[in-house]
Amino acid sequence: MSDPPSLDRLRELRRAQDEELSAQDLDGARRLFLEVAAGGSSRPGAARLGPPRPRWIAPAALVALAGACAVLLLFLLPSSSRSLSFAVGSAQGQVGAWIAASADAPLAVAFSDGTSLALDANARARVVAADAHGARVLLEGGRLTATVTHTATSAWTFDVGPFDVLVTGTRFELSWSPTSEELKLVLREGSVAVSGPLVGGRRAVAAGETLEVFCKEQRFELTRGELRAAAPPAPPSTRIDQAASEPAPAPTGASERAMVAKATDAAPRRTSWRDLVASDRYQEAMTAAEAEGFDGLVARASAADLLALADVARFSGKPDRAAAALTAARSRFAGSGEAAKAAFHLGRMAFDQRRSYAEAERWFRAYLEEQPGGSFAQEALGRVIECRESMGSASEAREAARRYLARYPAGPHAAHARDLLEGE
């Protein structure tokens, strides 16, 4: 058996092929190429493949070489070039960038595989990862409607607060309120699996079902069909209607002064930032908080209000203000559940916004030390795995993966943890 061709010999073949394609005299260039491929040389001192072979073999060898090159190119293409792309409205989307719908209009997000998202007014999200099979979408707050295209290998994850919604192909509405810590999932088609506090590791939700989780109340509801309609307001009594229809006597004396005082009390007050947060109007809430004096609010706000202020600042695109509120919660209310949640949010900001993985890991570990059974513990430990991987600490990532599987064998990061430990 002859020796395999050297790199110099392959380069000579490539040069001959280039000359065939670019030469004016194509017949002459073809003869030159066949001569080189059969063992000849177009240049002094060029490497030879081996002893001369019959010229009729060269075309077949060339076809085989071209096929091998095509296969090599297919496998050498970077996987990122095959990842999904997406558009936000009419603009090209970027992985990791904020996606925020305005206060008066929804916002469409369209993926290259046909999957589409529609963010309701004031909803905020970001695509934190994307590959050939799907994407990981973080819903920070508000409501979105998703129509996920189903394929044999499709895999989508929606991160919502401490919850993960695993999807292969379906249509649903998903909402999350970071202030009230309430999740709502209405499944129209297909099926999903929800992981997180209260619901467990893999709770299946089928078409026609609605899942609601109330974290502060420590309960959830899974109902079939439409949600119960709200009770209509009680009709006013006949006596009230009659009284309202009679003309009111003209106020005099003391009664007049009382009426004036009552009218003064009823004068419309300035809308506070808390009222605006309750309506998910975060940009306006931030403006109101700045008008009241943001630094002063941080200095005197309760622990719960500090977390709410941090959300207002984050969703308004002011991470420095958010960090100030969260840091104040850590220092002023050390040891509280709110302080632990502040650590988790500081870790998520460091990871998602600044790619500061060492800092993010410190905050996630702080949360786990302070609230080992807290509502964000599962996500925090999963993020520790990702932090260590991103820093190139393979052995420490595997150690975190073992801890994760011991506590959450069916958690959303379990498959990735097993992949890390495979072969040990």
Tab-separated table of C-alpha atoms in Angstrom:
chain	number	residue	atom	x	y	z
A	1	MET	CA	0.000	0.000	0.000
A	2	SER	CA	1.376	3.427	-0.925
A	3	ASP	CA	1.990	6.148	1.656
A	4	PRO	CA	-0.859	8.659	2.194
A	5	PRO	CA	-0.468	11.979	0.369
A	6	SER	CA	1.430	14.658	2.255
A	7	LEU	CA	0.105	18.133	3.014
A	8	ASP	CA	2.462	19.543	0.367
A	9	ARG	CA	1.036	17.140	-2.180
A	10	LEU	CA	-2.556	18.118	-1.298
A	11	ARG	CA	-1.654	21.797	-1.603
A	12	GLU	CA	-0.207	21.085	-5.067
A	13	LEU	CA	-3.480	19.445	-6.084
A	14	ARG	CA	-5.429	22.452	-4.818
A	15	ARG	CA	-3.241	24.878	-6.771
A	16	ALA	CA	-3.722	22.825	-9.913
A	17	GLN	CA	-7.477	22.817	-9.403
A	18	ASP	CA	-7.480	26.607	-8.920
A	19	GLU	CA	-5.536	27.029	-12.139
A	20	GLU	CA	-8.058	24.856	-13.994
A	21	LEU	CA	-10.933	27.014	-12.778
A	22	SER	CA	-9.296	30.379	-13.432
A	23	ALA	CA	-7.296	29.772	-16.622
A	24	GLN	CA	-8.442	31.132	-19.952
A	25	ASP	CA	-7.326	27.932	-21.728
A	26	LEU	CA	-9.602	25.493	-19.920
A	27	ASP	CA	-8.554	22.478	-21.966
A	28	GLY	CA	-4.894	23.160	-21.278
A	29	ALA	CA	-5.532	23.779	-17.604
A	30	ARG	CA	-7.506	20.518	-17.361
A	31	ARG	CA	-4.609	18.600	-18.890
A	32	LEU	CA	-2.267	20.259	-16.407
A	33	PHE	CA	-4.499	19.325	-13.482
A	34	LEU	CA	-4.831	15.695	-14.597
A	35	GLU	CA	-1.064	15.505	-15.012
A	36	VAL	CA	-0.498	16.717	-11.460
A	37	ALA	CA	-3.174	14.418	-10.035
A	38	ALA	CA	-1.660	11.445	-11.861
A	39	GLY	CA	1.774	12.098	-10.377
A	40	GLY	CA	3.316	14.815	-12.497
A	41	SER	CA	4.181	18.327	-11.383
A	42	SER	CA	3.556	21.792	-12.705
A	43	ARG	CA	6.457	23.292	-10.744
A	44	PRO	CA	10.084	22.334	-10.147
A	45	GLY	CA	10.603	20.522	-6.871
A	46	ALA	CA	6.899	19.969	-6.239
A	47	ALA	CA	6.050	16.977	-4.046
A	48	ARG	CA	4.961	13.786	-5.797
A	49	LEU	CA	2.128	11.608	-4.608
A	50	GLY	CA	3.994	8.432	-5.501
A	51	PRO	CA	4.779	6.425	-8.597
A	52	PRO	CA	2.909	7.482	-11.765
A	53	ARG	CA	-0.584	6.072	-12.068
A	54	PRO	CA	-2.681	5.615	-15.183
A	55	ARG	CA	-4.298	8.903	-16.137
A	56	TRP	CA	-7.798	7.386	-16.268
A	57	ILE	CA	-7.810	7.012	-12.469
A	58	ALA	CA	-7.491	10.768	-11.819
A	59	PRO	CA	-11.143	11.823	-12.444
A	60	ALA	CA	-12.455	9.149	-10.073
A	61	ALA	CA	-9.904	10.139	-7.433
A	62	LEU	CA	-10.883	13.773	-7.868
A	63	VAL	CA	-14.570	12.953	-7.322
A	64	ALA	CA	-13.738	10.975	-4.189
A	65	LEU	CA	-11.561	13.813	-2.878
A	66	ALA	CA	-14.317	16.353	-3.507
A	67	GLY	CA	-16.841	14.174	-1.651
A	68	ALA	CA	-14.513	13.799	1.312
A	69	CYS	CA	-13.959	17.559	1.425
A	70	ALA	CA	-17.715	18.164	1.426
A	71	VAL	CA	-18.199	15.806	4.367
A	72	LEU	CA	-15.338	17.452	6.252
A	73	LEU	CA	-16.808	20.902	5.657
A	74	LEU	CA	-20.189	19.760	6.975
A	75	PHE	CA	-18.692	18.572	10.256
A	76	LEU	CA	-16.190	21.390	10.604
A	77	LEU	CA	-18.828	24.130	10.294
A	78	PRO	CA	-19.267	25.790	13.709
A	79	SER	CA	-22.483	24.733	15.415
A	80	SER	CA	-23.288	28.385	16.128
A	81	SER	CA	-23.784	28.958	12.407
A	82	ARG	CA	-26.736	26.584	12.564
A	83	SER	CA	-28.329	28.197	15.624
A	84	LEU	CA	-31.734	29.795	15.419
A	85	SER	CA	-31.899	33.461	14.583
A	86	PHE	CA	-34.745	35.748	15.584
A	87	ALA	CA	-36.206	39.173	14.958
A	88	VAL	CA	-37.679	41.564	17.521
A	89	GLY	CA	-40.278	43.565	15.675
A	90	SER	CA	-38.471	44.628	12.496
A	91	ALA	CA	-34.968	44.503	14.029
A	92	GLN	CA	-32.505	41.622	14.253
A	93	GLY	CA	-32.554	40.071	17.727
A	94	GLN	CA	-29.452	39.579	19.855
A	95	VAL	CA	-28.973	36.801	22.414
A	96	GLY	CA	-28.814	38.305	25.907
A	97	ALA	CA	-30.331	41.672	24.956
A	98	TRP	CA	-33.396	43.109	26.673
A	99	ILE	CA	-36.724	42.710	24.905
A	100	ALA	CA	-39.269	45.132	26.361
A	101	ALA	CA	-42.736	45.903	25.034
A	102	SER	CA	-43.892	49.486	25.356
A	103	ALA	CA	-46.713	50.525	27.660
A	104	ASP	CA	-49.228	50.886	24.844
A	105	ALA	CA	-48.427	48.139	22.339
A	106	PRO	CA	-47.430	44.446	22.232
A	107	LEU	CA	-44.150	43.305	20.680
A	108	ALA	CA	-43.596	40.354	18.311
A	109	VAL	CA	-40.536	38.078	18.388
A	110	ALA	CA	-40.166	35.727	15.390
A	111	PHE	CA	-37.641	32.840	15.242
A	112	SER	CA	-36.169	31.282	12.108
A	113	ASP	CA	-37.819	27.891	12.804
A	114	GLY	CA	-41.308	29.420	12.756
A	115	THR	CA	-41.665	29.806	16.528
A	116	SER	CA	-43.225	33.121	17.546
A	117	LEU	CA	-43.669	35.056	20.779
A	118	ALA	CA	-45.963	37.993	21.421
A	119	LEU	CA	-45.111	40.110	24.466
A	120	ASP	CA	-48.015	42.003	25.980
A	121	ALA	CA	-47.622	45.688	26.819
A	122	ASN	CA	-44.996	46.240	29.548
A	123	ALA	CA	-43.744	42.640	29.358
A	124	ARG	CA	-39.972	42.141	29.586
A	125	ALA	CA	-37.919	39.170	28.411
A	126	ARG	CA	-34.604	38.151	26.926
A	127	VAL	CA	-33.331	35.228	24.856
A	128	VAL	CA	-30.447	33.962	26.978
A	129	ALA	CA	-29.355	31.102	24.688
A	130	ALA	CA	-30.179	29.639	21.274
A	131	ASP	CA	-29.030	26.617	19.279
A	132	ALA	CA	-30.244	24.490	16.383
A	133	HIS	CA	-32.981	22.849	18.472
A	134	GLY	CA	-34.538	25.785	20.292
A	135	ALA	CA	-33.859	28.576	22.737
A	136	ARG	CA	-33.926	29.480	26.397
A	137	VAL	CA	-36.153	32.475	27.060
A	138	LEU	CA	-36.203	34.380	30.337
A	139	LEU	CA	-39.520	36.105	31.120
A	140	GLU	CA	-38.666	38.780	33.671
A	141	GLY	CA	-42.214	40.011	34.096
A	142	GLY	CA	-45.509	40.477	32.317
A	143	ARG	CA	-47.321	38.184	29.902
A	144	LEU	CA	-46.392	36.544	26.620
A	145	THR	CA	-48.128	34.245	24.155
A	146	ALA	CA	-45.936	31.552	22.589
A	147	THR	CA	-46.439	29.321	19.548
A	148	VAL	CA	-43.510	26.884	19.487
A	149	THR	CA	-42.846	24.918	16.299
A	150	HIS	CA	-42.598	21.180	16.918
A	151	THR	CA	-39.826	19.044	15.388
A	152	ALA	CA	-38.320	15.697	16.344
A	153	THR	CA	-35.476	17.448	18.175
A	154	SER	CA	-37.053	20.729	19.301
A	155	ALA	CA	-36.282	21.760	22.886
A	156	TRP	CA	-37.349	25.076	24.392
A	157	THR	CA	-37.140	26.332	27.968
A	158	PHE	CA	-38.892	29.360	29.444
A	159	ASP	CA	-37.400	30.623	32.736
A	160	VAL	CA	-40.017	32.414	34.827
A	161	GLY	CA	-38.915	33.540	38.285
A	162	PRO	CA	-37.952	30.310	40.109
A	163	PHE	CA	-39.812	28.161	37.555
A	164	ASP	CA	-38.808	26.410	34.331
A	165	VAL	CA	-41.316	25.560	31.612
A	166	LEU	CA	-39.980	22.826	29.318
A	167	VAL	CA	-41.554	22.795	25.849
A	168	THR	CA	-41.179	20.707	22.688
A	169	GLY	CA	-43.977	22.224	20.628
A	170	THR	CA	-47.165	23.881	21.811
A	171	ARG	CA	-49.186	27.072	22.148
A	172	PHE	CA	-49.670	28.780	25.493
A	173	GLU	CA	-49.934	32.034	27.439
A	174	LEU	CA	-47.437	32.605	30.237
A	175	SER	CA	-47.306	35.402	32.792
A	176	TRP	CA	-45.220	36.226	35.843
A	177	SER	CA	-45.481	39.025	38.378
A	178	PRO	CA	-42.201	39.530	40.282
A	179	THR	CA	-43.992	41.771	42.768
A	180	SER	CA	-46.731	39.344	43.820
A	181	GLU	CA	-44.636	36.271	42.840
A	182	GLU	CA	-47.497	34.711	40.906
A	183	LEU	CA	-47.204	32.467	37.846
A	184	LYS	CA	-49.981	31.724	35.384
A	185	LEU	CA	-49.772	29.267	32.472
A	186	VAL	CA	-52.716	28.683	30.119
A	187	LEU	CA	-52.013	25.798	27.733
A	188	ARG	CA	-53.923	25.914	24.442
A	189	GLU	CA	-52.218	23.107	22.499
A	190	GLY	CA	-49.644	20.389	23.212
A	191	SER	CA	-48.143	19.747	26.622
A	192	VAL	CA	-45.384	21.158	28.830
A	193	ALA	CA	-43.583	20.236	32.049
A	194	VAL	CA	-43.205	22.833	34.801
A	195	SER	CA	-40.461	22.606	37.436
A	196	GLY	CA	-40.065	24.766	40.505
A	197	PRO	CA	-41.190	25.374	44.065
A	198	LEU	CA	-44.555	23.952	45.148
A	199	VAL	CA	-45.223	22.210	41.796
A	200	GLY	CA	-42.293	19.776	42.110
A	201	GLY	CA	-39.721	18.485	39.645
A	202	ARG	CA	-41.794	17.704	36.544
A	203	ARG	CA	-45.472	18.630	36.711
A	204	ALA	CA	-47.162	17.966	33.386
A	205	VAL	CA	-49.689	20.471	32.066
A	206	ALA	CA	-51.895	19.349	29.170
A	207	ALA	CA	-53.894	21.222	26.551
A	208	GLY	CA	-56.933	22.908	28.047
A	209	GLU	CA	-55.389	23.176	31.526
A	210	THR	CA	-54.386	26.270	33.493
A	211	LEU	CA	-51.685	26.290	36.151
A	212	GLU	CA	-51.525	29.117	38.694
A	213	VAL	CA	-48.840	29.287	41.384
A	214	PHE	CA	-49.035	31.730	44.310
A	215	CYS	CA	-45.576	31.676	45.890
A	216	LYS	CA	-46.362	33.989	48.812
A	217	GLU	CA	-49.438	31.949	49.719
A	218	GLN	CA	-47.528	28.675	49.238
A	219	ARG	CA	-50.175	27.106	47.008
A	220	PHE	CA	-50.974	26.331	43.386
A	221	GLU	CA	-54.044	25.440	41.351
A	222	LEU	CA	-54.266	23.232	38.256
A	223	THR	CA	-57.682	23.556	36.630
A	224	ARG	CA	-59.299	22.147	33.517
A	225	GLY	CA	-61.128	24.421	31.090
A	226	GLU	CA	-61.691	28.141	31.498
A	227	LEU	CA	-60.881	29.790	34.816
A	228	ARG	CA	-63.729	30.553	37.138
A	229	ALA	CA	-65.376	33.829	36.208
A	230	ALA	CA	-65.089	36.609	38.744
A	231	ALA	CA	-68.265	37.151	40.747
A	232	PRO	CA	-70.250	40.125	39.418
A	233	PRO	CA	-70.533	43.100	41.751
A	234	ALA	CA	-73.596	43.107	43.988
A	235	PRO	CA	-76.407	45.299	42.608
A	236	PRO	CA	-77.060	48.466	44.610
A	237	SER	CA	-80.038	48.347	46.978
A	238	THR	CA	-83.303	50.033	46.103
A	239	ARG	CA	-82.970	52.419	49.021
A	240	ILE	CA	-79.561	53.632	47.803
A	241	ASP	CA	-80.980	54.215	44.320
A	242	GLN	CA	-83.835	56.248	45.750
A	243	ALA	CA	-81.554	58.322	47.911
A	244	ALA	CA	-79.330	59.005	44.965
A	245	SER	CA	-82.301	60.174	42.896
A	246	GLU	CA	-83.461	62.721	45.480
A	247	PRO	CA	-81.907	66.181	45.335
A	248	ALA	CA	-79.412	66.794	48.115
A	249	PRO	CA	-80.216	69.636	50.527
A	250	ALA	CA	-78.033	72.697	50.237
A	251	PRO	CA	-75.251	72.555	52.842
A	252	THR	CA	-75.330	75.179	55.597
A	253	GLY	CA	-73.277	75.992	58.662
A	254	ALA	CA	-71.327	73.077	60.190
A	255	SER	CA	-72.553	70.633	57.590
A	256	GLU	CA	-71.176	72.920	54.869
A	257	ARG	CA	-67.758	73.007	56.535
A	258	ALA	CA	-67.832	69.200	56.798
A	259	MET	CA	-68.668	68.921	53.123
A	260	VAL	CA	-65.778	71.218	52.199
A	261	ALA	CA	-63.373	69.168	54.339
A	262	LYS	CA	-64.603	65.941	52.769
A	263	ALA	CA	-64.180	67.352	49.256
A	264	THR	CA	-60.640	68.418	50.130
A	265	ASP	CA	-59.824	64.911	51.396
A	266	ALA	CA	-61.164	63.419	48.185
A	267	ALA	CA	-58.894	65.519	45.989
A	268	PRO	CA	-56.829	63.269	43.691
A	269	ARG	CA	-53.418	62.478	45.108
A	270	ARG	CA	-50.224	62.031	43.151
A	271	THR	CA	-49.768	58.459	41.921
A	272	SER	CA	-46.946	56.794	43.855
A	273	TRP	CA	-44.337	54.459	42.442
A	274	ARG	CA	-45.973	51.579	44.368
A	275	ASP	CA	-49.293	52.154	42.586
A	276	LEU	CA	-47.528	52.083	39.237
A	277	VAL	CA	-45.673	48.868	40.101
A	278	ALA	CA	-49.011	47.214	40.911
A	279	SER	CA	-50.058	48.014	37.324
A	280	ASP	CA	-46.729	46.757	35.875
A	281	ARG	CA	-45.941	50.286	34.660
A	282	TYR	CA	-42.264	50.117	35.548
A	283	GLN	CA	-40.937	52.985	33.451
A	284	GLU	CA	-43.446	55.358	35.014
A	285	ALA	CA	-42.742	53.871	38.439
A	286	MET	CA	-39.045	54.624	37.985
A	287	THR	CA	-39.824	58.222	37.049
A	288	ALA	CA	-42.024	58.542	40.149
A	289	ALA	CA	-39.346	56.996	42.383
A	290	GLU	CA	-36.731	59.407	41.052
A	291	ALA	CA	-39.129	62.288	41.675
A	292	GLU	CA	-39.567	61.156	45.293
A	293	GLY	CA	-35.788	60.826	45.640
A	294	PHE	CA	-34.519	57.336	44.847
A	295	ASP	CA	-31.616	57.440	47.298
A	296	GLY	CA	-33.922	58.560	50.094
A	297	LEU	CA	-36.359	55.777	49.292
A	298	VAL	CA	-33.546	53.223	49.442
A	299	ALA	CA	-32.448	54.579	52.832
A	300	ARG	CA	-35.870	54.227	54.467
A	301	ALA	CA	-37.802	51.615	52.429
A	302	SER	CA	-38.899	48.301	53.896
A	303	ALA	CA	-37.224	45.076	52.785
A	304	ALA	CA	-40.116	44.230	50.458
A	305	ASP	CA	-40.095	47.737	48.982
A	306	LEU	CA	-36.361	47.498	48.322
A	307	LEU	CA	-36.902	44.363	46.241
A	308	ALA	CA	-39.730	46.115	44.399
A	309	LEU	CA	-37.516	49.164	43.770
A	310	ALA	CA	-34.815	46.875	42.420
A	311	ASP	CA	-37.325	45.357	39.977
A	312	VAL	CA	-38.429	48.845	38.924
A	313	ALA	CA	-34.827	49.844	38.230
A	314	ARG	CA	-33.897	46.609	36.432
A	315	PHE	CA	-36.937	46.692	34.185
A	316	SER	CA	-36.276	50.353	33.412
A	317	GLY	CA	-32.756	49.611	32.245
A	318	LYS	CA	-30.968	51.085	35.271
A	319	PRO	CA	-28.887	48.237	36.712
A	320	ASP	CA	-26.842	50.548	38.968
A	321	ARG	CA	-30.011	51.718	40.720
A	322	ALA	CA	-31.164	48.099	41.022
A	323	ALA	CA	-27.845	47.054	42.552
A	324	ALA	CA	-28.095	49.914	45.078
A	325	ALA	CA	-31.544	48.753	46.231
A	326	LEU	CA	-30.473	45.100	46.448
A	327	THR	CA	-27.261	45.953	48.294
A	328	ALA	CA	-29.282	48.021	50.776
A	329	ALA	CA	-31.569	45.047	51.364
A	330	ARG	CA	-28.490	42.927	52.085
A	331	SER	CA	-27.015	45.403	54.565
A	332	ARG	CA	-30.142	46.769	56.264
A	333	PHE	CA	-32.034	43.484	56.567
A	334	ALA	CA	-29.223	40.967	56.867
A	335	GLY	CA	-30.443	37.454	57.668
A	336	SER	CA	-33.958	38.032	56.307
A	337	GLY	CA	-35.610	36.169	53.462
A	338	GLU	CA	-35.631	39.399	51.446
A	339	ALA	CA	-31.861	39.730	51.884
A	340	ALA	CA	-31.393	36.203	50.535
A	341	LYS	CA	-33.596	37.003	47.531
A	342	ALA	CA	-31.499	40.125	46.968
A	343	ALA	CA	-28.418	37.889	46.756
A	344	PHE	CA	-30.109	35.727	44.135
A	345	HIS	CA	-31.079	38.752	42.021
A	346	LEU	CA	-27.577	40.225	42.318
A	347	GLY	CA	-26.214	36.905	41.077
A	348	ARG	CA	-28.605	36.825	38.150
A	349	MET	CA	-27.687	40.391	37.166
A	350	ALA	CA	-23.973	39.551	37.292
A	351	PHE	CA	-24.517	36.412	35.203
A	352	ASP	CA	-27.027	37.620	32.593
A	353	GLN	CA	-26.007	41.246	32.134
A	354	ARG	CA	-22.277	41.440	32.822
A	355	ARG	CA	-21.138	37.841	32.273
A	356	SER	CA	-19.260	38.183	35.561
A	357	TYR	CA	-19.399	34.503	36.454
A	358	ALA	CA	-17.184	34.541	39.554
A	359	GLU	CA	-19.267	37.303	41.134
A	360	ALA	CA	-22.494	35.570	40.107
A	361	GLU	CA	-21.372	32.317	41.722
A	362	ARG	CA	-20.614	34.108	45.010
A	363	TRP	CA	-24.141	35.555	45.121
A	364	PHE	CA	-25.830	32.265	44.197
A	365	ARG	CA	-23.834	30.466	46.873
A	366	ALA	CA	-24.777	33.162	49.397
A	367	TYR	CA	-28.452	32.546	48.622
A	368	LEU	CA	-28.015	28.782	49.028
A	369	GLU	CA	-26.261	29.225	52.372
A	370	GLU	CA	-28.979	31.549	53.683
A	371	GLN	CA	-32.021	29.840	52.145
A	372	PRO	CA	-31.081	26.205	51.341
A	373	GLY	CA	-34.759	25.300	51.000
A	374	GLY	CA	-35.880	28.608	49.499
A	375	SER	CA	-38.002	29.057	46.400
A	376	PHE	CA	-34.951	29.997	44.300
A	377	ALA	CA	-32.646	27.231	45.610
A	378	GLN	CA	-33.108	24.894	42.642
A	379	GLU	CA	-32.361	27.635	40.112
A	380	ALA	CA	-29.449	29.009	42.181
A	381	LEU	CA	-27.709	25.618	42.310
A	382	GLY	CA	-28.261	25.131	38.584
A	383	ARG	CA	-26.718	28.540	37.958
A	384	VAL	CA	-23.687	27.565	40.087
A	385	ILE	CA	-23.059	24.720	37.632
A	386	GLU	CA	-23.248	27.156	34.712
A	387	CYS	CA	-20.970	29.680	36.431
A	388	ARG	CA	-18.248	27.104	37.052
A	389	GLU	CA	-18.499	25.777	33.520
A	390	SER	CA	-18.231	29.301	32.106
A	391	MET	CA	-15.096	29.889	34.183
A	392	GLY	CA	-13.539	26.655	32.917
A	393	SER	CA	-13.626	24.940	36.337
A	394	ALA	CA	-14.613	21.480	35.101
A	395	SER	CA	-14.011	19.571	38.349
A	396	GLU	CA	-15.933	22.128	40.413
A	397	ALA	CA	-18.767	22.106	37.876
A	398	ARG	CA	-19.004	18.324	38.246
A	399	GLU	CA	-19.062	18.678	42.027
A	400	ALA	CA	-21.993	21.101	41.755
A	401	ALA	CA	-23.678	18.727	39.279
A	402	ARG	CA	-23.487	15.882	41.824
A	403	ARG	CA	-25.050	18.105	44.477
A	404	TYR	CA	-27.786	19.144	42.079
A	405	LEU	CA	-28.706	15.575	41.121
A	406	ALA	CA	-28.745	14.517	44.767
A	407	ARG	CA	-31.317	17.229	45.555
A	408	TYR	CA	-33.179	17.661	42.271
A	409	PRO	CA	-32.904	14.448	40.196
A	410	ALA	CA	-35.799	15.601	37.987
A	411	GLY	CA	-34.942	19.316	37.990
A	412	PRO	CA	-34.546	21.407	34.826
A	413	HIS	CA	-30.723	21.234	35.019
A	414	ALA	CA	-30.647	17.473	35.688
A	415	ALA	CA	-30.000	16.364	32.095
A	416	HIS	CA	-27.094	18.779	31.754
A	417	ALA	CA	-25.700	17.680	35.130
A	418	ARG	CA	-25.759	14.039	33.993
A	419	ASP	CA	-23.969	14.979	30.787
A	420	LEU	CA	-21.187	16.567	32.845
A	421	LEU	CA	-20.814	13.437	34.967
A	422	GLU	CA	-20.961	10.983	32.088
A	423	GLY	CA	-17.870	8.789	31.918
A	424	GLU	CA	-16.852	9.277	35.545
